[in-house]
Short mmCIF file of C-alpha atoms in Angstrom, two decimals:
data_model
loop_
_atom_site.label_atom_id
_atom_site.label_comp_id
_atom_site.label_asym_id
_atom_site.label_seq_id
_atom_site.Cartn_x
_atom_site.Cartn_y
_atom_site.Cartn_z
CA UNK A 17 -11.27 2.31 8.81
CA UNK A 18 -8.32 5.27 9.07
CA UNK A 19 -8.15 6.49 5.63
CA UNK A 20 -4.17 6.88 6.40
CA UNK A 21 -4.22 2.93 5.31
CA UNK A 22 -4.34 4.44 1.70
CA UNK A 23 -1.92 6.77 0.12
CA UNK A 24 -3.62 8.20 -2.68
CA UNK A 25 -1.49 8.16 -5.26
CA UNK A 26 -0.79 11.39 -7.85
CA UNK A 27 -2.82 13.12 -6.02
CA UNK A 28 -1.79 16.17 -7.12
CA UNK A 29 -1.03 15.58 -11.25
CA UNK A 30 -5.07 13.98 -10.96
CA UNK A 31 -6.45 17.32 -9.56
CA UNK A 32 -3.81 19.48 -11.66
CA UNK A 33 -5.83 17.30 -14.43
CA UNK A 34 -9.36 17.69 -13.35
CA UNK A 35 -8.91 20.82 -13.43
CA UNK A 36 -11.04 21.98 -10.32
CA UNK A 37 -13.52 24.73 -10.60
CA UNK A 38 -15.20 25.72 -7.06
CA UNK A 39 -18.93 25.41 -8.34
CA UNK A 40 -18.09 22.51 -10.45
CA UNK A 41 -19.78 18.80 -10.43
CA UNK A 42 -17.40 16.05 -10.35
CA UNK A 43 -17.03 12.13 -10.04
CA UNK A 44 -15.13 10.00 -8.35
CA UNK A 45 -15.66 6.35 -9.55
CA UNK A 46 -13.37 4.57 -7.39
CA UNK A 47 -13.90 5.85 -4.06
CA UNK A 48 -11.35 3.66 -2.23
CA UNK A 49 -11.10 5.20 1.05
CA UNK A 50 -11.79 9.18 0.15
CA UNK A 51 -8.02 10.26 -0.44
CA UNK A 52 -8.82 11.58 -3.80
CA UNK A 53 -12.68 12.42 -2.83
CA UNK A 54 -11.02 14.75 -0.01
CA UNK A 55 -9.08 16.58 -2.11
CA UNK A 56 -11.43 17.43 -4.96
CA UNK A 57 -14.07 18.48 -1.75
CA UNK A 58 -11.25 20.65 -0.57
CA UNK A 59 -11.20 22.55 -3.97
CA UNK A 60 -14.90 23.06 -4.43
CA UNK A 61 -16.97 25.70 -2.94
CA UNK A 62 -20.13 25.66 -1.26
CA UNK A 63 -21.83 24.82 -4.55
CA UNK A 64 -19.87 22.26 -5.90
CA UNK A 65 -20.89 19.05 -5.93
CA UNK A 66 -19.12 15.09 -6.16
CA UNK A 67 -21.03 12.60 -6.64
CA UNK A 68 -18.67 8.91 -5.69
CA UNK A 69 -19.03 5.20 -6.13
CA UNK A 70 -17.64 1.90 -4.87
CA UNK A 71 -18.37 -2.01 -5.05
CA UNK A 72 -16.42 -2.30 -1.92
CA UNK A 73 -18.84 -2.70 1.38
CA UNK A 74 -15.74 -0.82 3.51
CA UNK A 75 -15.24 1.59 1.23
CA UNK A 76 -18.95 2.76 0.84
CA UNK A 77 -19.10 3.06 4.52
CA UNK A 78 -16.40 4.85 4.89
CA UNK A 79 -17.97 7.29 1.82
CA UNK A 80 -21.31 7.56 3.91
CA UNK A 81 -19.37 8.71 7.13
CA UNK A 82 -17.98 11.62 5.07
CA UNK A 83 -20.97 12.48 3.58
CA UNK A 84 -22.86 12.82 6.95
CA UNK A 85 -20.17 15.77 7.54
CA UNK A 86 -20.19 17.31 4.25
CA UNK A 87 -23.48 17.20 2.10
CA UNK A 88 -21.25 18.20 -1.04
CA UNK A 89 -20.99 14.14 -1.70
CA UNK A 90 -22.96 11.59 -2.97
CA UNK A 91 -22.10 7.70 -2.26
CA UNK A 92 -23.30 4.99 -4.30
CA UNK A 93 -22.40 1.01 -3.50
CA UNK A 94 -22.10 0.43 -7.23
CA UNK A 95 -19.60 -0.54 -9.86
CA UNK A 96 -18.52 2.68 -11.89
CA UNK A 97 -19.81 0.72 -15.58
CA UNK A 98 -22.82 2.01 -13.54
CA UNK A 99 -22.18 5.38 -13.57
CA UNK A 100 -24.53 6.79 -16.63
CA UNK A 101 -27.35 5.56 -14.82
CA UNK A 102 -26.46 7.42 -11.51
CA UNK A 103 -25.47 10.27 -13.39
CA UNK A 104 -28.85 10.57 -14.72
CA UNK A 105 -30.75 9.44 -11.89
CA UNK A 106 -29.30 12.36 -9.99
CA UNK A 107 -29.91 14.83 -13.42
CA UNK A 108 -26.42 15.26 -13.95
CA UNK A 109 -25.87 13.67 -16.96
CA UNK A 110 -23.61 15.54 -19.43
CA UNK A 111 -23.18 18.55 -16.71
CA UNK A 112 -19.80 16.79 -15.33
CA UNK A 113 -16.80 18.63 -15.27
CA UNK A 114 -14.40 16.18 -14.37
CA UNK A 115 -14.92 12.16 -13.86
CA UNK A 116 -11.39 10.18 -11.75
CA UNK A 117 -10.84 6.96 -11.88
CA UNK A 118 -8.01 5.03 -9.71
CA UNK A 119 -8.31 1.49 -11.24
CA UNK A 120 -6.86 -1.21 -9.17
CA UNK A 121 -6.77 -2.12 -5.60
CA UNK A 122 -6.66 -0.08 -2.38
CA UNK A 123 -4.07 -0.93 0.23
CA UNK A 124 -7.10 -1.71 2.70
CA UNK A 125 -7.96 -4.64 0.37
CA UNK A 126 -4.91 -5.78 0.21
CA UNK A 127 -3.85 -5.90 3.47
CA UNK A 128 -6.79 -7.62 4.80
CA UNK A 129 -5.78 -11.77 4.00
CA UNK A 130 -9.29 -12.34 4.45
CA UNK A 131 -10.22 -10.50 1.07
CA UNK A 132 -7.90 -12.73 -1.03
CA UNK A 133 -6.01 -9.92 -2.33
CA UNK A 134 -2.56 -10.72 -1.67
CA UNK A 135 -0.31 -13.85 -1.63
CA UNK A 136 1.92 -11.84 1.57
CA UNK A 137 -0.56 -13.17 4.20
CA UNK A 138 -2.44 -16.61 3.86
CA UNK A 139 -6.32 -15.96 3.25
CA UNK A 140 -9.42 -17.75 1.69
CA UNK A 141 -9.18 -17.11 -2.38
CA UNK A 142 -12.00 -14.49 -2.63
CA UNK A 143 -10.61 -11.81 -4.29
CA UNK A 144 -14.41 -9.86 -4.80
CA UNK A 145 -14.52 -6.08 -4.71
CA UNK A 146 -17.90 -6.59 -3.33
CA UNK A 147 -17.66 -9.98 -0.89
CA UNK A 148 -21.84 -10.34 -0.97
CA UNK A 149 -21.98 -10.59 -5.06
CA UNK A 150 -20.44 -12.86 -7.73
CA UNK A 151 -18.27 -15.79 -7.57
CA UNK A 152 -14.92 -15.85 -5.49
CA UNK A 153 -11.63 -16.97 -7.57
CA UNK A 154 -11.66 -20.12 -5.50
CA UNK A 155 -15.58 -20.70 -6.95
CA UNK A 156 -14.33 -19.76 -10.54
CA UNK A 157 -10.78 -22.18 -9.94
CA UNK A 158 -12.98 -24.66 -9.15
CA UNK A 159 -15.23 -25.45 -12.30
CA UNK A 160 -12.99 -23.45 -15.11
CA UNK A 161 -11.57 -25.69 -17.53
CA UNK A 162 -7.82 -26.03 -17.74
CA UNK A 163 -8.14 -23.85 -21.56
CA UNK A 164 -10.29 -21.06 -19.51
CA UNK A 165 -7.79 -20.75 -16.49
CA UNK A 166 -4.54 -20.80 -19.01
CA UNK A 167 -6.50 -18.29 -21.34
CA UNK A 168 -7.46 -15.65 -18.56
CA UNK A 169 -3.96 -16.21 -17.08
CA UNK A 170 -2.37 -14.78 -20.60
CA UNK A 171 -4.90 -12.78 -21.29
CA UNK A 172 -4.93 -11.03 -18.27
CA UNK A 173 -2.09 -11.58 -16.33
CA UNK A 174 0.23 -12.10 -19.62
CA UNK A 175 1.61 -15.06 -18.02
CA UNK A 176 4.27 -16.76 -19.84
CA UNK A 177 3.56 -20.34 -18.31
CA UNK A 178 0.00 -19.48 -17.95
CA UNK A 179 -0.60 -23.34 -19.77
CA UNK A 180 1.38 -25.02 -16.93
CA UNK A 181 -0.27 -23.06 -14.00
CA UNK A 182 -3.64 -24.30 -15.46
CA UNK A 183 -2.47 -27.62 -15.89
CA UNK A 184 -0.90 -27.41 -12.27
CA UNK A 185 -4.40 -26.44 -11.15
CA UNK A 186 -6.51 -28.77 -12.55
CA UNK A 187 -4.36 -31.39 -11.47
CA UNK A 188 -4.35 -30.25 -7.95
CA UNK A 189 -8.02 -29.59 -7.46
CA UNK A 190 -8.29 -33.40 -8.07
CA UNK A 191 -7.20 -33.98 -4.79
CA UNK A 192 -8.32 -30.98 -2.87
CA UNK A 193 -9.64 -27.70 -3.82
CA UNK A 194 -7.40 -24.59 -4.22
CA UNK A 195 -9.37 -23.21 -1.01
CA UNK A 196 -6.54 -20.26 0.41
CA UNK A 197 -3.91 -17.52 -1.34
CA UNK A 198 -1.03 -19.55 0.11
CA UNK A 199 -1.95 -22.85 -1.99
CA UNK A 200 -2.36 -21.00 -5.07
CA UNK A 201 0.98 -19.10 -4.63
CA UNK A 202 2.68 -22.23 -3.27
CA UNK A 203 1.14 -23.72 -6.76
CA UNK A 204 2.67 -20.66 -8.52
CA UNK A 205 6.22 -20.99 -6.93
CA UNK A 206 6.25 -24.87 -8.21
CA UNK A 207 4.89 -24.27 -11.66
CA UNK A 208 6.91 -21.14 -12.96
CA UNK A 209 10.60 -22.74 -13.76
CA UNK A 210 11.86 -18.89 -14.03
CA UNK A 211 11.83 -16.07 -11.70
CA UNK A 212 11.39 -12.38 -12.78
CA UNK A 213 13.52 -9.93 -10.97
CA UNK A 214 11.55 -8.48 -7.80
CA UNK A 215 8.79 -10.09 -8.58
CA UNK A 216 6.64 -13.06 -6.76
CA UNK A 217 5.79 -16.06 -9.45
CA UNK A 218 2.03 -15.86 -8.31
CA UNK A 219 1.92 -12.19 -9.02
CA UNK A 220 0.71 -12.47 -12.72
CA UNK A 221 -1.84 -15.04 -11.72
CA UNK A 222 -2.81 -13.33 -8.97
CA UNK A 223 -3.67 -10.36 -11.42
CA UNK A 224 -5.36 -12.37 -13.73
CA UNK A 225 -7.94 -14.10 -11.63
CA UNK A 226 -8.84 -10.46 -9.87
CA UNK A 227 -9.58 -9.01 -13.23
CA UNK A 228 -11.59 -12.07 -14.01
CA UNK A 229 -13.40 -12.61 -10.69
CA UNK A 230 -14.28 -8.61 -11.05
CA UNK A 231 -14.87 -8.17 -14.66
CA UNK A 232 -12.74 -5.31 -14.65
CA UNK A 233 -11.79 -4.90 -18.37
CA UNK A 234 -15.31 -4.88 -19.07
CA UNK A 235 -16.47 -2.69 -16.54
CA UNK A 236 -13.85 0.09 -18.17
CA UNK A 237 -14.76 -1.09 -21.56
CA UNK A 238 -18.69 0.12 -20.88
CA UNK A 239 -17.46 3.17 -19.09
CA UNK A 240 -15.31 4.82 -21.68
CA UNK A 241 -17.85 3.36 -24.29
CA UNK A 242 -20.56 6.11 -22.61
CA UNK A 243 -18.21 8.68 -20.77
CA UNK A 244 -18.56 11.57 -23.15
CA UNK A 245 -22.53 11.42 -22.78
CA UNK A 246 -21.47 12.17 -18.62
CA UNK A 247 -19.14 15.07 -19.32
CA UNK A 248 -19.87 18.62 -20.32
CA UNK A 249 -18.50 20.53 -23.05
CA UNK A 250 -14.75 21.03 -21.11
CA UNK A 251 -15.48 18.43 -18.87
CA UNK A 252 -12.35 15.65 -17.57
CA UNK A 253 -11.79 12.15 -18.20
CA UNK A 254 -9.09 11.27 -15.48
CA UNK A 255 -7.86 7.80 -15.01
CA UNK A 256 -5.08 6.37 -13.27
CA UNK A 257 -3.97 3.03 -14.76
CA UNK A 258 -1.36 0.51 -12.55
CA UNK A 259 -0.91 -1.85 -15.40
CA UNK A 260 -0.49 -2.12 -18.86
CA UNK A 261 -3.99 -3.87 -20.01
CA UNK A 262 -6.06 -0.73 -18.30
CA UNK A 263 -3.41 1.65 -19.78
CA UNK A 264 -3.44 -0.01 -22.92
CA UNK A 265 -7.53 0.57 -23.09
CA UNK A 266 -7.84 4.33 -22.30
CA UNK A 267 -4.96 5.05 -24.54
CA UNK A 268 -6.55 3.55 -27.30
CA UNK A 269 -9.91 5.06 -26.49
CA UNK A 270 -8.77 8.55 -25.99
CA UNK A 271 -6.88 8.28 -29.33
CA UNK A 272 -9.80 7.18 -31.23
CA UNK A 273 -11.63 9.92 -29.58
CA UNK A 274 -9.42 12.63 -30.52
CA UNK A 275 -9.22 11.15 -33.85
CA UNK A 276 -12.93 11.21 -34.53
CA UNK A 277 -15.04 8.48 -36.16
CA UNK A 278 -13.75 6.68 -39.52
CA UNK A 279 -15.06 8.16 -42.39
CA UNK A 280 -14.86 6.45 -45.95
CA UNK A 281 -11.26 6.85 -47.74
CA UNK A 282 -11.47 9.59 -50.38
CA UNK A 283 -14.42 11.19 -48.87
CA UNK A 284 -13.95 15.39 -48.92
CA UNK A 285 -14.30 16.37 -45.43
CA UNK A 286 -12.17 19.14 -44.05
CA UNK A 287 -10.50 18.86 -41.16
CA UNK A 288 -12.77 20.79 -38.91
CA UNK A 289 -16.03 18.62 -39.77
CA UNK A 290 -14.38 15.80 -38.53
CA UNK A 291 -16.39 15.16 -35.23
CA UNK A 292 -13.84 14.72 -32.69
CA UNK A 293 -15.21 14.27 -28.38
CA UNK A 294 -12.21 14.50 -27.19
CA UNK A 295 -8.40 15.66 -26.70
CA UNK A 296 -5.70 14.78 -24.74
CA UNK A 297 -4.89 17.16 -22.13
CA UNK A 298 -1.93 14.96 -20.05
CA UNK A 299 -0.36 12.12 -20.27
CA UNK A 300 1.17 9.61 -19.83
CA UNK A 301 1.93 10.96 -16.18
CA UNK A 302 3.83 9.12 -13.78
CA UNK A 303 5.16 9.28 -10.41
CA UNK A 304 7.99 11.23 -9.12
CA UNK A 305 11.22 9.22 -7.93
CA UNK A 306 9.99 10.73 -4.17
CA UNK A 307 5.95 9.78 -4.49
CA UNK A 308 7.55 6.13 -5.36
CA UNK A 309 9.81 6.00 -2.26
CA UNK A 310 6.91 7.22 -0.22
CA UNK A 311 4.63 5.27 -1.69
CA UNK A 312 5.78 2.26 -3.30
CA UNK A 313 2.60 1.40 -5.08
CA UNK A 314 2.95 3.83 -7.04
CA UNK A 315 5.64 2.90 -9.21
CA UNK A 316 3.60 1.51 -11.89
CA UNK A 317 0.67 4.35 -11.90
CA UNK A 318 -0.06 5.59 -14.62
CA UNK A 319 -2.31 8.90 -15.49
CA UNK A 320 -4.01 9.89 -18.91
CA UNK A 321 -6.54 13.06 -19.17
CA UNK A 322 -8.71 14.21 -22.23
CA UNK A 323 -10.96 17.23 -22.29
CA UNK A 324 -14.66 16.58 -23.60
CA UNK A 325 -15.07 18.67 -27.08
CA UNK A 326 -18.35 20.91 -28.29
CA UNK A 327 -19.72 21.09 -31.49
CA UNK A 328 -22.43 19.71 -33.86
CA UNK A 329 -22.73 15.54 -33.17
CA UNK A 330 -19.89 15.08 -31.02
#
């Protein structure tokens, strides 16, 4: 597949970020279809390496084709909570000097209606990453009780009538089951008595079940929870968010980070023995007024970098 399908998208804040240096070793857990791969490989010399992973079948093939021309890059058909384990496998753990992630979904995926992406075209409800593992959201739709659906729709999706999609839902898979994208946004457009401006009713719901068909949040959750043991001393954390949950999660965890672990109230540490792993280097970035014309999905990007620290027990 042309990797023109996909605009990467601040391309240039995320290398300004990473901070690029020619002999470096880098990661790039969300391959997609190589626009961000590609650029980092441009910036490395001879001895750099990048080592990438996807879940998604197309996009590791597409990996493997560049990696035939440049032996600089790894490719992995993984999910990037899997990354500490490749890391090490390859000896590279905590010799990283700068780790992307571009969380979300690549315009390939969501212009194919047979993935399930998208409500624009009608498609069977898969919505997988990786079509050959898990359960599709038509699978999940299909034996979730009415509490589940309405809690991962407001969870997730912070659906305001998340309780009368689910009801809608259950009610409907009585007769038939909720089989295609058009019958769950059709579903969506009856349900929701309000419209948001520019925005499709199914679009929260839509969100929600990817997430939850993809464990998502909890694949960034285990990442962040072992990044620092990937980076070196110096090394990046670079992560590109395109909604507020993921935002919301590497905020938090690079604040806590640069904070440094809680210590007892009224315990006489100085300043400088508090063992901080990271700092924030940039963010929150976002994209220009003419990236967003260009490329519309990039309006709700968001980018946040930290720097790995040194010292005793960080």
């Amino acid at each position: 597949m042309d990797q023109r399908e996909h605009i990467p998208v601040l391309l240039g804040e995320s290398m300004q970020a990473l901070g690029i240096i020619a002999d470096g070793i880098y990661v790039d857990g969300t391959f997609g279809r190589g626009g961000h791969a590609r650029a980092i490989l441009e910036r490395l010399g001879s001895d750099g390496r990048l080592l990438a992973c996807d879940r998604d079948p197309d996009a590791v093939a597409e990996g493997r084709r560049l990696a035939e021309a440049d032996p600089r890059l790894r490719i992995f058909q993984a999910p990037f909570s899997r990354l500490p384990e490749l890391a090490r496998a390859e000896g590279l753990a905590g010799r990283i000097n700068g780790l992307l992630l571009d969380l979300g979904v690549s315009s390939p995926q969501l212009d194919r209606a047979e993935r399930g992406f998208s409500f624009s075209a009608d498609g069977p409800l898969d919505m997988r990453m990786d079509p050959q593992s898990g359960e599709s959201a038509a699978q999940w739709l299909a034996r979730a009780s009415e509490g589940d659906i309405a809690r991962v729709l407001q969870d997730f999706g912070e659906e305001r009538f998340a309780r009368r999609i689910a009801r809608a839902i259950c009610e409907t898979r009585q007769a038939q089951p909720i089989a295609t994208t058009g019958a769950l946004a059709r579903l969506c457009e009856r349900a929701v008595p309000t419209r948001e401006p520019g925005k499709h009713p199914a679009t929260r719901t839509f969100q929600a079940l990817r997430i939850q068909v993809n464990g998502e949040l909890d694949q960034l959750h285990d990442l962040l929870g072992r990044v620092c043991e990937l980076l070196a001393v110096g090394g990046r954390l670079v992560v590109i968010s395109f909604h507020s949950l993921e935002d919301r999660i590497v905020k938090r965890f690079i604040r806590d980070e640069s904070r440094g672990r809680p210590l007892p109230k009224g315990l006489p540490v100085r300043d400088a023995q508090i063992l901080r792993r990271l700092r924030p280097v940039v963010g929150p970035v976002r994209a220009s007024a003419a990236e967003v014309d260009a490329n519309p999905r990039a309006r709700s990007a968001v980018l946040r970098a930290a720097e790995r620290l040194g010292g005793a027990g960080s």
